[in-house]
Amino acid sequence: MSAALPNVLVVAGARPNFIKVAPIMAELERRAMPSYLLHTGQHYSAEMSQLIFRDLGMREPDRNLAAGSGSHARQTAGVMQAFEPVLLEVRPRWVVVVGDVNSTLACALVAAKLREEVACGIAHVEAGLRSFDWRMPEEVNRVLTDRLSDLLLTPSREAHANLAREGIEDARVVFAGNVMIDTLYRQLDAARALGVARKAGVDQPYVAVTLHRPSNVDSAETLRPILEGLTEVARHTRIVFPMHPRTRERVEALGLESAIAPFTVLPPLGYLEMLSLTDGASAVLTDSGGLQEETTVLGVPCVTLREQTERPSTVSEGTNRLTRWPPTPEGIMESYRSAMAAGRQPLGARAPEGWDGATARRIVDALVERA
Ligand code: UD1
């Protein structure tokens, strides 16, 4: 390996990845370690990609594979085919993959097959999370990425138990903490200065809602009772709903436009705007994993609109609760009431261990120690 070539190749594909990668890139740059930022292009719309990069102050990617949307097989295979020659050219010591999106697994799989030839290791940030629901594409991505990785960097202690149960040796596992929270602490003041709700014409207390999981939005059978439950909630408070492109498409295809009429619907928001909206909310109702974590640290009550969560510490130690499943308007109302009764907690008061803003440092320490 030539000393002039980049040492750590960091993969980012979809919106939640960018938020996890930003502090790692900043830490690599702070230590003047050679790095190569690879964007797979899984997310490509301005508001899903470029605006997030801008908000996070990240440099332009060194390469964009422009993989785009498609079925799981098409998208995963597209990333794999495009990544293989890049890996052979860059020859990093580490391939760092984060989270659980299709790009994460695709790049881990390519690197695993070239591990000997390139002499690289695979490091997985956010290892060990499990929903135990194999119907979720993310669960497949998580389990397989962990199996393929040489260094498993976990965000919480329960992740270690999950990995041990699967027979993954302890020596490959390092507790790192939650890297998303590094970004949150770094950006909170800037987000607070934005006043996004006020700018959207919302002056009263509000609940922020996001939905994008295929299991929630793809069929009317689930989407309809969720929207009915939210309509009930909207009788008590304003609902502000930044809408993911997948959800927008499904609402239109299923003819549910009238069901979203009571809500203040916004386009997908940049990172800072979303953090501003979350921080200003009385409660958040969501199926996003990242929001379950961010609300916990912010102290904002959260209702998770899913059957289970791969982030149980947000329930046991944080401000999160799962709604009854399958979703019903009554169940969603009951969860909303419980969230409102819990009320806001001070910033960081209920944060699990290692959700402290210093995770990127621990991640890069581990990369250096095991290089
Ligand atoms: C992906 C991740 C999911 C993550 C989510 C965050 C997988 C399997 N899923 O789901 O874990 O929580 O990102 O957003 O990797 N689209 C656009 N512009 C974009 C990207 C997508 O309009 O920039 C639309 C397209 O119609 C596309 C659809 O959204 O078909 C879904 O995009 P995709 O990346 O396949 O999955 P997400 O639902 O975003």
mmCIF file of N, CA, C and O in Angstrom, residues 66-138:
data_model
loop_
_atom_site.group_PDB
_atom_site.id
_atom_site.type_symbol
_atom_site.label_atom_id
_atom_site.label_comp_id
_atom_site.label_asym_id
_atom_site.label_seq_id
_atom_site.Cartn_x
_atom_site.Cartn_y
_atom_site.Cartn_z
ATOM 1 N N ALA A 66 -23.560 7.040 -7.833
ATOM 2 C CA ALA A 66 -24.838 7.315 -8.512
ATOM 3 C C ALA A 66 -25.693 6.055 -8.687
ATOM 4 O O ALA A 66 -26.278 5.827 -9.742
ATOM 5 N N ALA A 67 -25.773 5.245 -7.630
ATOM 6 C CA ALA A 67 -26.525 3.982 -7.721
ATOM 7 C C ALA A 67 -28.028 4.229 -7.845
ATOM 8 O O ALA A 67 -28.722 3.484 -8.525
ATOM 9 N N GLY A 68 -28.556 5.245 -7.164
ATOM 10 C CA GLY A 68 -29.968 5.615 -7.304
ATOM 11 C C GLY A 68 -30.942 4.622 -6.700
ATOM 12 O O GLY A 68 -30.563 3.721 -5.956
ATOM 13 N N SER A 69 -32.225 4.823 -7.035
ATOM 14 C CA SER A 69 -33.303 3.992 -6.475
ATOM 15 C C SER A 69 -33.485 2.738 -7.313
ATOM 16 O O SER A 69 -32.973 2.635 -8.422
ATOM 17 N N GLY A 70 -34.278 1.814 -6.753
ATOM 18 C CA GLY A 70 -34.591 0.579 -7.484
ATOM 19 C C GLY A 70 -35.020 -0.483 -6.505
ATOM 20 O O GLY A 70 -35.085 -0.227 -5.303
ATOM 21 N N SER A 71 -35.309 -1.674 -6.993
ATOM 22 C CA SER A 71 -35.653 -2.777 -6.091
ATOM 23 C C SER A 71 -34.426 -3.057 -5.208
ATOM 24 O O SER A 71 -33.317 -2.586 -5.500
ATOM 25 N N HIS A 72 -34.624 -3.855 -4.175
ATOM 26 C CA HIS A 72 -33.490 -4.160 -3.288
ATOM 27 C C HIS A 72 -32.334 -4.795 -4.058
ATOM 28 O O HIS A 72 -31.181 -4.426 -3.887
ATOM 29 N N ALA A 73 -32.676 -5.760 -4.907
ATOM 30 C CA ALA A 73 -31.614 -6.452 -5.637
ATOM 31 C C ALA A 73 -30.893 -5.495 -6.584
ATOM 32 O O ALA A 73 -29.654 -5.466 -6.641
ATOM 33 N N ARG A 74 -31.663 -4.708 -7.299
ATOM 34 C CA ARG A 74 -31.059 -3.764 -8.263
ATOM 35 C C ARG A 74 -30.151 -2.773 -7.552
ATOM 36 O O ARG A 74 -29.034 -2.510 -7.977
ATOM 37 N N GLN A 75 -30.680 -2.204 -6.460
ATOM 38 C CA GLN A 75 -29.926 -1.169 -5.743
ATOM 39 C C GLN A 75 -28.658 -1.769 -5.111
ATOM 40 O O GLN A 75 -27.566 -1.207 -5.247
ATOM 41 N N THR A 76 -28.815 -2.918 -4.450
ATOM 42 C CA THR A 76 -27.675 -3.533 -3.772
ATOM 43 C C THR A 76 -26.623 -3.951 -4.799
ATOM 44 O O THR A 76 -25.421 -3.684 -4.635
ATOM 45 N N ALA A 77 -27.093 -4.590 -5.866
ATOM 46 C CA ALA A 77 -26.156 -5.044 -6.895
ATOM 47 C C ALA A 77 -25.503 -3.853 -7.599
ATOM 48 O O ALA A 77 -24.306 -3.900 -7.942
ATOM 49 N N GLY A 78 -26.267 -2.787 -7.811
ATOM 50 C CA GLY A 78 -25.727 -1.589 -8.477
ATOM 51 C C GLY A 78 -24.585 -0.986 -7.668
ATOM 52 O O GLY A 78 -23.529 -0.627 -8.209
ATOM 53 N N VAL A 79 -24.783 -0.908 -6.356
ATOM 54 C CA VAL A 79 -23.719 -0.373 -5.491
ATOM 55 C C VAL A 79 -22.516 -1.312 -5.533
ATOM 56 O O VAL A 79 -21.364 -0.876 -5.661
ATOM 57 N N MET A 80 -22.777 -2.607 -5.458
ATOM 58 C CA MET A 80 -21.660 -3.575 -5.443
ATOM 59 C C MET A 80 -20.813 -3.462 -6.710
ATOM 60 O O MET A 80 -19.581 -3.395 -6.642
ATOM 61 N N GLN A 81 -21.483 -3.448 -7.848
ATOM 62 C CA GLN A 81 -20.745 -3.409 -9.117
ATOM 63 C C GLN A 81 -19.919 -2.138 -9.245
ATOM 64 O O GLN A 81 -18.791 -2.167 -9.712
ATOM 65 N N ALA A 82 -20.513 -1.026 -8.793
ATOM 66 C CA ALA A 82 -19.799 0.253 -8.932
ATOM 67 C C ALA A 82 -18.682 0.386 -7.896
ATOM 68 O O ALA A 82 -17.668 1.052 -8.145
ATOM 69 N N PHE A 83 -18.874 -0.256 -6.720
ATOM 70 C CA PHE A 83 -17.884 -0.089 -5.653
ATOM 71 C C PHE A 83 -16.624 -0.926 -5.885
ATOM 72 O O PHE A 83 -15.517 -0.512 -5.524
ATOM 73 N N GLU A 84 -16.766 -2.079 -6.499
ATOM 74 C CA GLU A 84 -15.638 -3.006 -6.613
ATOM 75 C C GLU A 84 -14.391 -2.357 -7.235
ATOM 76 O O GLU A 84 -13.298 -2.407 -6.641
ATOM 77 N N PRO A 85 -14.512 -1.710 -8.408
ATOM 78 C CA PRO A 85 -13.301 -1.093 -8.979
ATOM 79 C C PRO A 85 -12.749 0.049 -8.123
ATOM 80 O O PRO A 85 -11.531 0.274 -8.103
ATOM 81 N N VAL A 86 -13.634 0.749 -7.398
ATOM 82 C CA VAL A 86 -13.161 1.853 -6.543
ATOM 83 C C VAL A 86 -12.307 1.277 -5.411
ATOM 84 O O VAL A 86 -11.232 1.794 -5.096
ATOM 85 N N LEU A 87 -12.770 0.184 -4.825
ATOM 86 C CA LEU A 87 -12.012 -0.427 -3.726
ATOM 87 C C LEU A 87 -10.656 -0.921 -4.225
ATOM 88 O O LEU A 87 -9.628 -0.735 -3.550
ATOM 89 N N LEU A 88 -10.652 -1.504 -5.408
ATOM 90 C CA LEU A 88 -9.385 -2.000 -5.965
ATOM 91 C C LEU A 88 -8.420 -0.860 -6.265
ATOM 92 O O LEU A 88 -7.204 -1.023 -6.173
ATOM 93 N N GLU A 89 -8.973 0.292 -6.599
ATOM 94 C CA GLU A 89 -8.130 1.452 -6.914
ATOM 95 C C GLU A 89 -7.630 2.137 -5.636
ATOM 96 O O GLU A 89 -6.452 2.448 -5.504
ATOM 97 N N VAL A 90 -8.530 2.321 -4.671
ATOM 98 C CA VAL A 90 -8.182 3.110 -3.472
ATOM 99 C C VAL A 90 -7.346 2.287 -2.480
ATOM 100 O O VAL A 90 -6.451 2.813 -1.826
ATOM 101 N N ARG A 91 -7.650 0.984 -2.350
ATOM 102 C CA ARG A 91 -6.912 0.076 -1.467
ATOM 103 C C ARG A 91 -6.715 0.643 -0.057
ATOM 104 O O ARG A 91 -5.585 0.845 0.405
ATOM 105 N N PRO A 92 -7.811 0.932 0.626
ATOM 106 C CA PRO A 92 -7.683 1.485 1.986
ATOM 107 C C PRO A 92 -7.325 0.395 2.988
ATOM 108 O O PRO A 92 -7.505 -0.798 2.713
ATOM 109 N N ARG A 93 -6.856 0.802 4.160
ATOM 110 C CA ARG A 93 -6.661 -0.161 5.249
ATOM 111 C C ARG A 93 -8.017 -0.543 5.841
ATOM 112 O O ARG A 93 -8.240 -1.673 6.225
ATOM 113 N N TRP A 94 -8.915 0.444 5.948
ATOM 114 C CA TRP A 94 -10.248 0.199 6.506
ATOM 115 C C TRP A 94 -11.332 0.628 5.533
ATOM 116 O O TRP A 94 -11.240 1.711 4.927
ATOM 117 N N VAL A 95 -12.369 -0.186 5.437
ATOM 118 C CA VAL A 95 -13.632 0.251 4.824
ATOM 119 C C VAL A 95 -14.600 0.429 5.993
ATOM 120 O O VAL A 95 -14.893 -0.535 6.710
ATOM 121 N N VAL A 96 -15.045 1.664 6.203
ATOM 122 C CA VAL A 96 -15.967 1.935 7.305
ATOM 123 C C VAL A 96 -17.382 2.043 6.736
ATOM 124 O O VAL A 96 -17.640 2.883 5.861
ATOM 125 N N VAL A 97 -18.274 1.180 7.204
ATOM 126 C CA VAL A 97 -19.684 1.265 6.808
ATOM 127 C C VAL A 97 -20.504 1.586 8.046
ATOM 128 O O VAL A 97 -20.139 1.193 9.156
ATOM 129 N N VAL A 98 -21.596 2.308 7.861
ATOM 130 C CA VAL A 98 -22.400 2.737 9.015
ATOM 131 C C VAL A 98 -23.856 2.334 8.819
ATOM 132 O O VAL A 98 -24.358 2.293 7.697
ATOM 133 N N GLY A 99 -24.530 2.030 9.926
ATOM 134 C CA GLY A 99 -25.974 1.824 9.909
ATOM 135 C C GLY A 99 -26.401 0.549 9.210
ATOM 136 O O GLY A 99 -25.691 -0.467 9.242
ATOM 137 N N ASP A 100 -27.553 0.601 8.546
ATOM 138 C CA ASP A 100 -28.216 -0.629 8.098
ATOM 139 C C ASP A 100 -28.911 -0.488 6.753
ATOM 140 O O ASP A 100 -29.866 -1.200 6.467
ATOM 141 N N VAL A 101 -28.469 0.449 5.923
ATOM 142 C CA VAL A 101 -29.150 0.624 4.631
ATOM 143 C C VAL A 101 -28.536 -0.321 3.592
ATOM 144 O O VAL A 101 -27.526 -0.978 3.848
ATOM 145 N N ASN A 102 -29.160 -0.387 2.421
ATOM 146 C CA ASN A 102 -28.670 -1.324 1.400
ATOM 147 C C ASN A 102 -27.219 -1.053 1.032
ATOM 148 O O ASN A 102 -26.441 -1.978 0.783
ATOM 149 N N SER A 103 -26.816 0.215 0.998
ATOM 150 C CA SER A 103 -25.428 0.566 0.654
ATOM 151 C C SER A 103 -24.438 -0.001 1.670
ATOM 152 O O SER A 103 -23.299 -0.345 1.330
ATOM 153 N N THR A 104 -24.871 -0.080 2.931
ATOM 154 C CA THR A 104 -24.010 -0.596 4.005
ATOM 155 C C THR A 104 -23.634 -2.041 3.715
ATOM 156 O O THR A 104 -22.453 -2.418 3.716
ATOM 157 N N LEU A 105 -24.649 -2.854 3.459
ATOM 158 C CA LEU A 105 -24.397 -4.278 3.192
ATOM 159 C C LEU A 105 -23.646 -4.456 1.873
ATOM 160 O O LEU A 105 -22.704 -5.257 1.791
ATOM 161 N N ALA A 106 -24.053 -3.699 0.849
ATOM 162 C CA ALA A 106 -23.441 -3.867 -0.478
ATOM 163 C C ALA A 106 -21.928 -3.658 -0.388
ATOM 164 O O ALA A 106 -21.143 -4.466 -0.902
ATOM 165 N N CYS A 107 -21.507 -2.601 0.279
ATOM 166 C CA CYS A 107 -20.068 -2.294 0.332
ATOM 167 C C CYS A 107 -19.334 -3.266 1.258
ATOM 168 O O CYS A 107 -18.188 -3.652 0.980
ATOM 169 N N ALA A 108 -19.989 -3.691 2.344
ATOM 170 C CA ALA A 108 -19.354 -4.669 3.234
ATOM 171 C C ALA A 108 -19.119 -5.975 2.483
ATOM 172 O O ALA A 108 -18.065 -6.615 2.627
ATOM 173 N N LEU A 109 -20.075 -6.361 1.663
ATOM 174 C CA LEU A 109 -19.963 -7.632 0.936
ATOM 175 C C LEU A 109 -18.844 -7.582 -0.110
ATOM 176 O O LEU A 109 -18.061 -8.523 -0.240
ATOM 177 N N VAL A 110 -18.751 -6.459 -0.809
ATOM 178 C CA VAL A 110 -17.666 -6.306 -1.787
ATOM 179 C C VAL A 110 -16.315 -6.371 -1.069
ATOM 180 O O VAL A 110 -15.392 -7.077 -1.506
ATOM 181 N N ALA A 111 -16.206 -5.650 0.046
ATOM 182 C CA ALA A 111 -14.930 -5.610 0.773
ATOM 183 C C ALA A 111 -14.582 -6.978 1.340
ATOM 184 O O ALA A 111 -13.409 -7.383 1.352
ATOM 185 N N ALA A 112 -15.595 -7.726 1.789
ATOM 186 C CA ALA A 112 -15.328 -9.055 2.357
ATOM 187 C C ALA A 112 -14.716 -9.973 1.300
ATOM 188 O O ALA A 112 -13.815 -10.763 1.599
ATOM 189 N N LYS A 113 -15.175 -9.860 0.064
ATOM 190 C CA LYS A 113 -14.656 -10.722 -1.013
ATOM 191 C C LYS A 113 -13.254 -10.299 -1.455
ATOM 192 O O LYS A 113 -12.528 -11.078 -2.060
ATOM 193 N N LEU A 114 -12.925 -9.023 -1.211
ATOM 194 C CA LEU A 114 -11.608 -8.520 -1.642
ATOM 195 C C LEU A 114 -10.655 -8.328 -0.458
ATOM 196 O O LEU A 114 -9.594 -7.732 -0.609
ATOM 197 N N ARG A 115 -11.082 -8.819 0.707
ATOM 198 C CA ARG A 115 -10.318 -8.561 1.947
ATOM 199 C C ARG A 115 -8.839 -8.935 1.801
ATOM 200 O O ARG A 115 -7.966 -8.159 2.172
ATOM 201 N N GLU A 116 -8.572 -10.110 1.245
ATOM 202 C CA GLU A 116 -7.181 -10.568 1.109
ATOM 203 C C GLU A 116 -6.445 -9.755 0.057
ATOM 204 O O GLU A 116 -5.338 -9.255 0.281
ATOM 205 N N GLU A 117 -7.090 -9.606 -1.092
ATOM 206 C CA GLU A 117 -6.444 -8.942 -2.228
ATOM 207 C C GLU A 117 -6.086 -7.479 -1.914
ATOM 208 O O GLU A 117 -5.019 -6.989 -2.285
ATOM 209 N N VAL A 118 -6.995 -6.810 -1.224
ATOM 210 C CA VAL A 118 -6.779 -5.380 -0.938
ATOM 211 C C VAL A 118 -6.081 -5.190 0.411
ATOM 212 O O VAL A 118 -5.545 -4.126 0.679
ATOM 213 N N ALA A 119 -6.117 -6.230 1.241
ATOM 214 C CA ALA A 119 -5.603 -6.145 2.609
ATOM 215 C C ALA A 119 -6.328 -5.068 3.404
ATOM 216 O O ALA A 119 -5.727 -4.192 4.036
ATOM 217 N N CYS A 120 -7.652 -5.127 3.325
ATOM 218 C CA CYS A 120 -8.448 -4.144 4.076
ATOM 219 C C CYS A 120 -9.255 -4.853 5.154
ATOM 220 O O CYS A 120 -9.508 -6.058 5.062
ATOM 221 N N GLY A 121 -9.632 -4.104 6.168
ATOM 222 C CA GLY A 121 -10.572 -4.601 7.169
ATOM 223 C C GLY A 121 -11.889 -3.851 7.009
ATOM 224 O O GLY A 121 -11.922 -2.753 6.446
ATOM 225 N N ILE A 122 -12.962 -4.466 7.514
ATOM 226 C CA ILE A 122 -14.278 -3.817 7.451
ATOM 227 C C ILE A 122 -14.667 -3.427 8.872
ATOM 228 O O ILE A 122 -14.636 -4.274 9.778
ATOM 229 N N ALA A 123 -15.005 -2.149 9.048
ATOM 230 C CA ALA A 123 -15.465 -1.682 10.360
ATOM 231 C C ALA A 123 -16.924 -1.266 10.226
ATOM 232 O O ALA A 123 -17.265 -0.481 9.339
ATOM 233 N N HIS A 124 -17.779 -1.811 11.097
ATOM 234 C CA HIS A 124 -19.205 -1.466 11.053
ATOM 235 C C HIS A 124 -19.563 -0.596 12.246
ATOM 236 O O HIS A 124 -19.456 -1.025 13.400
ATOM 237 N N VAL A 125 -19.981 0.624 11.953
ATOM 238 C CA VAL A 125 -20.413 1.574 12.988
ATOM 239 C C VAL A 125 -21.920 1.410 13.175
ATOM 240 O O VAL A 125 -22.668 1.443 12.191
ATOM 241 N N GLU A 126 -22.322 1.234 14.417
ATOM 242 C CA GLU A 126 -23.716 0.943 14.796
ATOM 243 C C GLU A 126 -23.975 -0.559 14.670
ATOM 244 O O GLU A 126 -25.037 -1.009 14.232
ATOM 245 N N ALA A 127 -22.987 -1.338 15.069
ATOM 246 C CA ALA A 127 -23.114 -2.800 15.020
ATOM 247 C C ALA A 127 -23.987 -3.291 16.171
ATOM 248 O O ALA A 127 -24.096 -2.647 17.210
ATOM 249 N N GLY A 128 -24.588 -4.447 15.955
ATOM 250 C CA GLY A 128 -25.251 -5.168 17.051
ATOM 251 C C GLY A 128 -26.697 -4.788 17.323
ATOM 252 O O GLY A 128 -27.318 -5.377 18.207
ATOM 253 N N LEU A 129 -27.263 -3.835 16.569
ATOM 254 C CA LEU A 129 -28.687 -3.528 16.774
ATOM 255 C C LEU A 129 -29.520 -4.645 16.139
ATOM 256 O O LEU A 129 -29.191 -5.143 15.079
ATOM 257 N N ARG A 130 -30.586 -5.027 16.806
ATOM 258 C CA ARG A 130 -31.452 -6.081 16.281
ATOM 259 C C ARG A 130 -32.922 -5.766 16.571
ATOM 260 O O ARG A 130 -33.269 -5.481 17.726
ATOM 261 N N SER A 131 -33.756 -5.874 15.537
ATOM 262 C CA SER A 131 -35.208 -5.789 15.767
ATOM 263 C C SER A 131 -35.793 -7.182 15.899
ATOM 264 O O SER A 131 -36.926 -7.345 16.322
ATOM 265 N N PHE A 132 -35.022 -8.207 15.505
ATOM 266 C CA PHE A 132 -35.460 -9.607 15.461
ATOM 267 C C PHE A 132 -36.641 -9.787 14.513
ATOM 268 O O PHE A 132 -37.405 -10.718 14.647
ATOM 269 N N ASP A 133 -36.780 -8.873 13.574
ATOM 270 C CA ASP A 133 -37.865 -8.948 12.591
ATOM 271 C C ASP A 133 -37.231 -9.047 11.210
ATOM 272 O O ASP A 133 -36.810 -8.048 10.626
ATOM 273 N N TRP A 134 -37.201 -10.268 10.697
ATOM 274 C CA TRP A 134 -36.529 -10.502 9.417
ATOM 275 C C TRP A 134 -37.313 -9.985 8.226
ATOM 276 O O TRP A 134 -36.858 -10.066 7.096
ATOM 277 N N ARG A 135 -38.529 -9.466 8.466
ATOM 278 C CA ARG A 135 -39.268 -8.858 7.349
ATOM 279 C C ARG A 135 -38.686 -7.494 7.008
ATOM 280 O O ARG A 135 -38.956 -6.948 5.959
ATOM 281 N N MET A 136 -37.898 -6.930 7.941
ATOM 282 C CA MET A 136 -37.321 -5.597 7.687
ATOM 283 C C MET A 136 -36.037 -5.728 6.872
ATOM 284 O O MET A 136 -35.115 -6.439 7.284
ATOM 285 N N PRO A 137 -35.938 -5.017 5.738
ATOM 286 C CA PRO A 137 -34.692 -5.096 4.978
ATOM 287 C C PRO A 137 -33.491 -4.669 5.819
ATOM 288 O O PRO A 137 -32.393 -5.217 5.681
ATOM 289 N N GLU A 138 -33.713 -3.728 6.744
ATOM 290 C CA GLU A 138 -32.604 -3.240 7.577
ATOM 291 C C GLU A 138 -32.064 -4.341 8.483
ATOM 292 O O GLU A 138 -30.882 -4.370 8.790
#
